[in-house]
PDB file of C-alpha atoms in Angstrom:
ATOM      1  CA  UNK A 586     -49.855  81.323 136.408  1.00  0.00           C
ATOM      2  CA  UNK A 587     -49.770  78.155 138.725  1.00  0.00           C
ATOM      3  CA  UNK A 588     -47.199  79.574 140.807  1.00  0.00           C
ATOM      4  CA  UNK A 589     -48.789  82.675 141.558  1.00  0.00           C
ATOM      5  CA  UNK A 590     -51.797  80.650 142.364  1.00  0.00           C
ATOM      6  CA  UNK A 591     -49.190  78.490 144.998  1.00  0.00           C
ATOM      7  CA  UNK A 592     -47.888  81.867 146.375  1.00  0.00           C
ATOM      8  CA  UNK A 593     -51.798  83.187 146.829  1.00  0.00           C
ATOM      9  CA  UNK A 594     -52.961  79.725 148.555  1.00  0.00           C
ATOM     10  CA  UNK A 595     -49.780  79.471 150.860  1.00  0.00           C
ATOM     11  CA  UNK A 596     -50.626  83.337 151.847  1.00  0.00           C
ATOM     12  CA  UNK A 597     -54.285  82.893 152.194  1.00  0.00           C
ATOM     13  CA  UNK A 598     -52.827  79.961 155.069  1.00  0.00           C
ATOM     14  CA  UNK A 599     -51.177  81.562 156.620  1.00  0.00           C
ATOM     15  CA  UNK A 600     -53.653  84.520 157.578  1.00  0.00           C
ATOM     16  CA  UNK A 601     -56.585  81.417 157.984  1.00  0.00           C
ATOM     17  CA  UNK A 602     -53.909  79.676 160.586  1.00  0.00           C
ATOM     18  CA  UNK A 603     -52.861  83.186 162.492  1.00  0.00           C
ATOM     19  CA  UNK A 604     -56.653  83.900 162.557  1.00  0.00           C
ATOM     20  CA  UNK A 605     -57.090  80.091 163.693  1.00  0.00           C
ATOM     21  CA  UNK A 606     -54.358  80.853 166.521  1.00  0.00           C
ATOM     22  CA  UNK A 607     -55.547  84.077 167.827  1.00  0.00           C
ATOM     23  CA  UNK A 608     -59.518  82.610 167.713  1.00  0.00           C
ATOM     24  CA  UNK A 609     -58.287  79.794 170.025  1.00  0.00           C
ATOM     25  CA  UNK A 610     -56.032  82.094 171.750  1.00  0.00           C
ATOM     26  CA  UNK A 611     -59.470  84.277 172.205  1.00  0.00           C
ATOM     27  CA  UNK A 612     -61.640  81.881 173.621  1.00  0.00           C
ATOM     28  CA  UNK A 613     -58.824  79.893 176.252  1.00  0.00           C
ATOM     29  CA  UNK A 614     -58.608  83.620 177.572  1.00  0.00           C
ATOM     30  CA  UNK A 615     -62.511  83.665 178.222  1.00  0.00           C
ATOM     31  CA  UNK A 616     -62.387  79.945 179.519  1.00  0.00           C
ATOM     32  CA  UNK A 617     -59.685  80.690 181.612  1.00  0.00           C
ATOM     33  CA  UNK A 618     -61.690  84.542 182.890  1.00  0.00           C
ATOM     34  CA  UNK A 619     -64.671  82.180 183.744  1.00  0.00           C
ATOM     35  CA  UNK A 620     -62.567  79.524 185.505  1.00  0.00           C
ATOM     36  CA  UNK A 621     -64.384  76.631 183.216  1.00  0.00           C
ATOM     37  CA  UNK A 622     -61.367  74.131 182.218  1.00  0.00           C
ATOM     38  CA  UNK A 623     -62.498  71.952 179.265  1.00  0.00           C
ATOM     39  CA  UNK A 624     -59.972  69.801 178.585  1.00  0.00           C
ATOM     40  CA  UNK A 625     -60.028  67.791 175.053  1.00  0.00           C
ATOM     41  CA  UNK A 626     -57.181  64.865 175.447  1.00  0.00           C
ATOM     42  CA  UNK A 627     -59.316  63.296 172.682  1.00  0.00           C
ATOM     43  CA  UNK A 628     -59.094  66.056 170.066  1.00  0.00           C
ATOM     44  CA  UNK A 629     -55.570  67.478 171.237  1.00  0.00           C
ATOM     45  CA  UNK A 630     -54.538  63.803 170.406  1.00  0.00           C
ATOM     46  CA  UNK A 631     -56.143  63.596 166.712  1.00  0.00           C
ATOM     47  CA  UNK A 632     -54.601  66.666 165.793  1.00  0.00           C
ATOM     48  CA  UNK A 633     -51.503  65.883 167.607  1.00  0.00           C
ATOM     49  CA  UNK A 634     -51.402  62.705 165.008  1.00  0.00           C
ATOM     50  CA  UNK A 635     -52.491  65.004 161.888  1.00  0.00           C
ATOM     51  CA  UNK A 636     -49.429  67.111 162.345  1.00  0.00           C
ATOM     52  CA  UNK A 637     -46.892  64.389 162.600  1.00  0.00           C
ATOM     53  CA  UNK A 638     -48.291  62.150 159.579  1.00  0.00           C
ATOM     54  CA  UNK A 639     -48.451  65.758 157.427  1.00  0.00           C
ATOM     55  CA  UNK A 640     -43.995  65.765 158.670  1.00  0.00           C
ATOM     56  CA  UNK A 641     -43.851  61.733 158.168  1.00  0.00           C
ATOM     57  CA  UNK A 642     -45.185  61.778 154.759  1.00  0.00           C
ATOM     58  CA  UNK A 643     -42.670  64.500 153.752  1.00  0.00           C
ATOM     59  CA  UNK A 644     -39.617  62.848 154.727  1.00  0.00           C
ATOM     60  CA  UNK A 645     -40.809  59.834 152.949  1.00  0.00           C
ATOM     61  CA  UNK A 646     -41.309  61.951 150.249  1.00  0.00           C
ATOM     62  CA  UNK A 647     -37.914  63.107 150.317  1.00  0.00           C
ATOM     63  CA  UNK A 648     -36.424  59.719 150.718  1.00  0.00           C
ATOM     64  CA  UNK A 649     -38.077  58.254 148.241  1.00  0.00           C
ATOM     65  CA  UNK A 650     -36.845  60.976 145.527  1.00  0.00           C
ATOM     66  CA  UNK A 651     -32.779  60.846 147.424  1.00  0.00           C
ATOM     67  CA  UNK A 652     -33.554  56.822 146.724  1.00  0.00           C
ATOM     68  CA  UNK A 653     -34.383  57.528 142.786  1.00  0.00           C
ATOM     69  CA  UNK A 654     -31.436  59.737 142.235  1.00  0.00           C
ATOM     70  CA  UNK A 655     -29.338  56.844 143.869  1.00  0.00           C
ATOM     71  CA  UNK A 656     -30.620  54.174 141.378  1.00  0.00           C
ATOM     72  CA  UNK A 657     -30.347  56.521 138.477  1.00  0.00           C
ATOM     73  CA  UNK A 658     -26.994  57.149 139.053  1.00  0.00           C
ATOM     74  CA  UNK A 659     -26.123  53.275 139.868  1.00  0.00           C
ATOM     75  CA  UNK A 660     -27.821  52.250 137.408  1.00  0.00           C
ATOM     76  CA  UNK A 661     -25.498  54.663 134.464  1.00  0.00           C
ATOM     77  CA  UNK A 662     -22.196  53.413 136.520  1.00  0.00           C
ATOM     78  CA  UNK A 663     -23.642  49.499 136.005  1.00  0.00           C
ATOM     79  CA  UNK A 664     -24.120  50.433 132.257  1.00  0.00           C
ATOM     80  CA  UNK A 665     -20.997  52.239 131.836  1.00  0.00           C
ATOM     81  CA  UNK A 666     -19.182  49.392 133.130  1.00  0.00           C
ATOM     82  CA  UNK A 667     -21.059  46.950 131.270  1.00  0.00           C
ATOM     83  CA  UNK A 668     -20.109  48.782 128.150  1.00  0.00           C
ATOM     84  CA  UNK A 669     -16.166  49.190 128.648  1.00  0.00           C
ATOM     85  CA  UNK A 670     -16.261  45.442 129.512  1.00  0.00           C
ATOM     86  CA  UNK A 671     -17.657  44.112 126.648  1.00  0.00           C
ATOM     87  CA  UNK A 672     -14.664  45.296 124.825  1.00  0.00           C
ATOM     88  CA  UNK A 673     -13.244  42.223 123.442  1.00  0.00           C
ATOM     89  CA  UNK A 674      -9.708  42.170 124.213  1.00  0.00           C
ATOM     90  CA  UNK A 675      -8.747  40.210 121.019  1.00  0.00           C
ATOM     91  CA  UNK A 676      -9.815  42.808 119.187  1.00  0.00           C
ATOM     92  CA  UNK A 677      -6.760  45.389 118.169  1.00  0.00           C
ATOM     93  CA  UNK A 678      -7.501  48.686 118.137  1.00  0.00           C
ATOM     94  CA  UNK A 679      -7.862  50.898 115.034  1.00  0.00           C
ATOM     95  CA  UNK A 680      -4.143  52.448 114.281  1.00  0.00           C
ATOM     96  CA  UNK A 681      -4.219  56.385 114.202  1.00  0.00           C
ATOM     97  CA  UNK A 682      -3.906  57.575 110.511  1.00  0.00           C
ATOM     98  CA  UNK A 683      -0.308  58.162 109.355  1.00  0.00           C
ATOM     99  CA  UNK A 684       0.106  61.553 108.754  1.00  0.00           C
ATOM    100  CA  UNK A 685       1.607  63.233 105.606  1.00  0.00           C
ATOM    101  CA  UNK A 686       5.158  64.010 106.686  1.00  0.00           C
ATOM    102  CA  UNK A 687       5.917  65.872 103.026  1.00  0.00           C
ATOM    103  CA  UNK A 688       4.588  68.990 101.311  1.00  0.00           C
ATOM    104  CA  UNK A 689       1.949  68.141  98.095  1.00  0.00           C
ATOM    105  CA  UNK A 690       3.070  69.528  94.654  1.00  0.00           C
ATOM    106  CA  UNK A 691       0.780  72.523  94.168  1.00  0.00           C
ATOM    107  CA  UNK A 692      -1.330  70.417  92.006  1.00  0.00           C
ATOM    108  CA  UNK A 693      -2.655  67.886  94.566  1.00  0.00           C
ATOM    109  CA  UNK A 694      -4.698  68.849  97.620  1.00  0.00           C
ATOM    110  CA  UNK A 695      -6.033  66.582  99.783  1.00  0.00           C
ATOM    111  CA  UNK A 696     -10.033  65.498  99.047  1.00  0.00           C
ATOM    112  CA  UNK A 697     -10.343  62.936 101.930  1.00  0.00           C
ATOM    113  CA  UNK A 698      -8.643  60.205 104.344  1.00  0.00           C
ATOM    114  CA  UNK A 699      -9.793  56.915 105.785  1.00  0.00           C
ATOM    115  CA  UNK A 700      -8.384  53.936 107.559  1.00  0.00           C
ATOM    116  CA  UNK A 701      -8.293  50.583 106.728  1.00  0.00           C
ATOM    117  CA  UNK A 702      -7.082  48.605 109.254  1.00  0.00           C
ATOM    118  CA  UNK A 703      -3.451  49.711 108.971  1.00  0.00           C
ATOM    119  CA  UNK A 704      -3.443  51.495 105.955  1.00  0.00           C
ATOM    120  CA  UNK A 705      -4.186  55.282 105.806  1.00  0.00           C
ATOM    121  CA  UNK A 706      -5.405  56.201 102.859  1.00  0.00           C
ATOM    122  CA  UNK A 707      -5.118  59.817 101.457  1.00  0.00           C
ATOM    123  CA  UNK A 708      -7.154  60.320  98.333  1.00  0.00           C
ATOM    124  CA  UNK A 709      -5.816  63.852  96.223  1.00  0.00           C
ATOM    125  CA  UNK A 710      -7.570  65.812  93.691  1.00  0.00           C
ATOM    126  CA  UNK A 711      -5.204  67.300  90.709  1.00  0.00           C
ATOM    127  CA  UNK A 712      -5.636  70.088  89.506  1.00  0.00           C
ATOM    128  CA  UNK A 713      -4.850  68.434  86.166  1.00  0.00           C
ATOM    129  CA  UNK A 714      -7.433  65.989  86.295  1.00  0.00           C
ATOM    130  CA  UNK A 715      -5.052  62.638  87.155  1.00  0.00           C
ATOM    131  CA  UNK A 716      -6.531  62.386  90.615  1.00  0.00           C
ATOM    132  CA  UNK A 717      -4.309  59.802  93.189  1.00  0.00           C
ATOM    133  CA  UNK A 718      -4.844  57.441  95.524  1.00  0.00           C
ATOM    134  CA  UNK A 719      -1.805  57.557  98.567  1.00  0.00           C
ATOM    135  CA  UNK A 720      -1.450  54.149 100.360  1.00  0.00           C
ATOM    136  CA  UNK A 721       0.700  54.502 103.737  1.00  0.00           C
ATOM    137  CA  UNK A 722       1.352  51.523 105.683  1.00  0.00           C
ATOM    138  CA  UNK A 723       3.981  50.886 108.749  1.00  0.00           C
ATOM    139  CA  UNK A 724       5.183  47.675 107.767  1.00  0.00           C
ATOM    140  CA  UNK A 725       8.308  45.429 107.836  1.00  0.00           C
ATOM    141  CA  UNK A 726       7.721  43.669 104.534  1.00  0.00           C
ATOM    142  CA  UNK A 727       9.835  43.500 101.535  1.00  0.00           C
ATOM    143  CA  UNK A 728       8.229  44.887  98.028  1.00  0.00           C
ATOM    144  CA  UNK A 729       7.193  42.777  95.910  1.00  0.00           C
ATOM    145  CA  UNK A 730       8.554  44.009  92.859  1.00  0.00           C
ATOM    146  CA  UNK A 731       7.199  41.216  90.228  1.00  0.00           C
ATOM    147  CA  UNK A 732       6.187  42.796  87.108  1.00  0.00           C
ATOM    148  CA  UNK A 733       7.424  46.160  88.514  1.00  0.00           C
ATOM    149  CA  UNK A 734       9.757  48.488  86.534  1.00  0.00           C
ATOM    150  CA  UNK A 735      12.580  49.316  89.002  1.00  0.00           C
ATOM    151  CA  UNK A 736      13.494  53.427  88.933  1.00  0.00           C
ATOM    152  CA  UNK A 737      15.033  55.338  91.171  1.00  0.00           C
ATOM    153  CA  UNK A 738      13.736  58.973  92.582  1.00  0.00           C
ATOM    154  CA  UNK A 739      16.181  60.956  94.754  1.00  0.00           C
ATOM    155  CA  UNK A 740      18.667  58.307  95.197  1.00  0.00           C
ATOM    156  CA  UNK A 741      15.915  55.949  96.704  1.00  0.00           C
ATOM    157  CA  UNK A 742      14.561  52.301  95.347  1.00  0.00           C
ATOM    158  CA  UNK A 743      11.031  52.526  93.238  1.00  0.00           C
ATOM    159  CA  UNK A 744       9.026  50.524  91.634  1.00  0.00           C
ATOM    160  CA  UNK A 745       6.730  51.452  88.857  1.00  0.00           C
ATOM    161  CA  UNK A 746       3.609  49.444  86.734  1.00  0.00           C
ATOM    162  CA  UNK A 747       1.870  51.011  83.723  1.00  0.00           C
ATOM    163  CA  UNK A 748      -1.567  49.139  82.562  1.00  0.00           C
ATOM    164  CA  UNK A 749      -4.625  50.502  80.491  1.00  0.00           C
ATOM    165  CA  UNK A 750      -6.576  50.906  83.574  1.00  0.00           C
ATOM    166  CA  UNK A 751      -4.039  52.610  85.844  1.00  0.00           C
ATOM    167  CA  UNK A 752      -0.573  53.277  86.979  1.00  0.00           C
ATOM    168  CA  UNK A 753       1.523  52.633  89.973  1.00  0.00           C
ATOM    169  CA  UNK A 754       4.191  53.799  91.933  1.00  0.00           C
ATOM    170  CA  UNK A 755       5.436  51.417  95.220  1.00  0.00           C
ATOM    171  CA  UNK A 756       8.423  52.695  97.586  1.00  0.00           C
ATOM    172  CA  UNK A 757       9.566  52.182 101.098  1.00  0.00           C
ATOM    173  CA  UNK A 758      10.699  55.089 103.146  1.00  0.00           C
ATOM    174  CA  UNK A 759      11.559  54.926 107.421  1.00  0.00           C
ATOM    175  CA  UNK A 760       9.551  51.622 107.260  1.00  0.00           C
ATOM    176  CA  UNK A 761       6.621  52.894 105.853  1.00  0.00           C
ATOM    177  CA  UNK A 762       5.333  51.178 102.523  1.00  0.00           C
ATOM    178  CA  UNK A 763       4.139  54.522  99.978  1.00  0.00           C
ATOM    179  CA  UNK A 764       1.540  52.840  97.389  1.00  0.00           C
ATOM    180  CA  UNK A 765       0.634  55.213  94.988  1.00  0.00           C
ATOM    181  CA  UNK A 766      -1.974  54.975  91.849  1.00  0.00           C
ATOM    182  CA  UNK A 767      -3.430  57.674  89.268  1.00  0.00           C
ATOM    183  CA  UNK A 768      -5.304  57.297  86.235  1.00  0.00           C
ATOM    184  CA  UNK A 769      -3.644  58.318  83.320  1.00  0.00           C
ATOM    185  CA  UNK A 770       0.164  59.166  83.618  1.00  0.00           C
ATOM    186  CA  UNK A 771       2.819  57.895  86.115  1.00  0.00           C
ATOM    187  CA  UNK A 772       5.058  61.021  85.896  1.00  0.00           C
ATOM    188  CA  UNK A 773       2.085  62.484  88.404  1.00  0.00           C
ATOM    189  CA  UNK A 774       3.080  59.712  90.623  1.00  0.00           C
ATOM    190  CA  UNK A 775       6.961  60.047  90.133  1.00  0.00           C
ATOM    191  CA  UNK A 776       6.347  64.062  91.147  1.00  0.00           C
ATOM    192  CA  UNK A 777       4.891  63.508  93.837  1.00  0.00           C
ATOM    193  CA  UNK A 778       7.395  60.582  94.956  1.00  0.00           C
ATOM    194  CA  UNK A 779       9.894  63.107  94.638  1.00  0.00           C
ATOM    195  CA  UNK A 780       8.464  65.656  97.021  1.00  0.00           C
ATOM    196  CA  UNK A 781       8.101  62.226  99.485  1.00  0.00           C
ATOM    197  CA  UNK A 782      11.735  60.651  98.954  1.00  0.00           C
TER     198      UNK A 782
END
């Protein structure tokens, strides 16, 4: 609605400042058929000034808006910057998770990841209820293998624990440490070592 009122208002100005022109246009004729010269230095000035503070305050207008957008944009570089610098470079960045290089047995399916530090950890839901917990962590280390039950699964080194509260299966395969607990029964470890060795 407010535009159509702009359209209407810069119309009606238009026809009030061709009327306006013509008028004037009018009565110089008549001056000029009666040979009367009025000459108005005085007013000719004021409106001379009008005009060009009406074109003055427009550029400023403009320059002051080009002069905001500058800042704006300045100002999101300066904070940008700001940000990428305060980047501690003591800090190491967060490995990328480890992926699963092996096929699950058809009872385990992935039910989430996370990363700690450098461990990726998968967690797996089984189908038979003896969920596991997957360790994988690039490492150089040697196992330690205290209190461990040596066994070996497809011609490869393991290491198992059996408690009350949970069992364990340790390996190392292409330098990467496999740390594997479950619940109730190691042979769901040992399976699943199998599809990894």
């Amino acid at each position: 609605m407010q535009l159509k009122n702009s359209h209407e208002n810069d119309f009606f100005k238009e026809i009030a400042n061709r009327y306006v022109d013509a008028y004037g246009q009018e009565l110089q004729q008549e001056l000029k058929q009666q040979n009367i010269q009025y000459t108005t230095p005085i007013l000719d000035e004021r409106v001379h000034r009008r005009v060009s503070m009406h074109k003055v305050k427009r550029v400023a207008l403009g320059i002051s808006a080009l002069a905001a957008c500058l800042l704006i944009v300045m100002t999101s570089s300066l904070l940008r910057y700001n940000q990428k610098s305060n980047i501690t470079p003591n800090v190491k960045p967060t490995p990328p998770v480890i992926p699963l290089s092996f096929v699950l047995p058809v009872n385990l399916s992935v039910s989430g990841t996370e990363q700690d530090q450098e461990q990726s950890i998968y967690r797996l839901h089984d189908s038979l209820q003896d969920d596991v917990v997957l360790v994988l962590e690039e490492t150089d280390r040697n196992i330690n293998d205290e209190d461990m039950t040596a066994v070996k699964i497809n011609g490869y080194r393991a290491y198992t624990r059996k408690t009350a509260d949970y069992n364990l299966l340790i390996f190392k395969k292409n330098g990467i440490l496999y740390t594997l607990t479950c619940r109730y029964d190691v042979s769901t470890l040992v399976e699943l070592g199998k599809n990894i060795l």
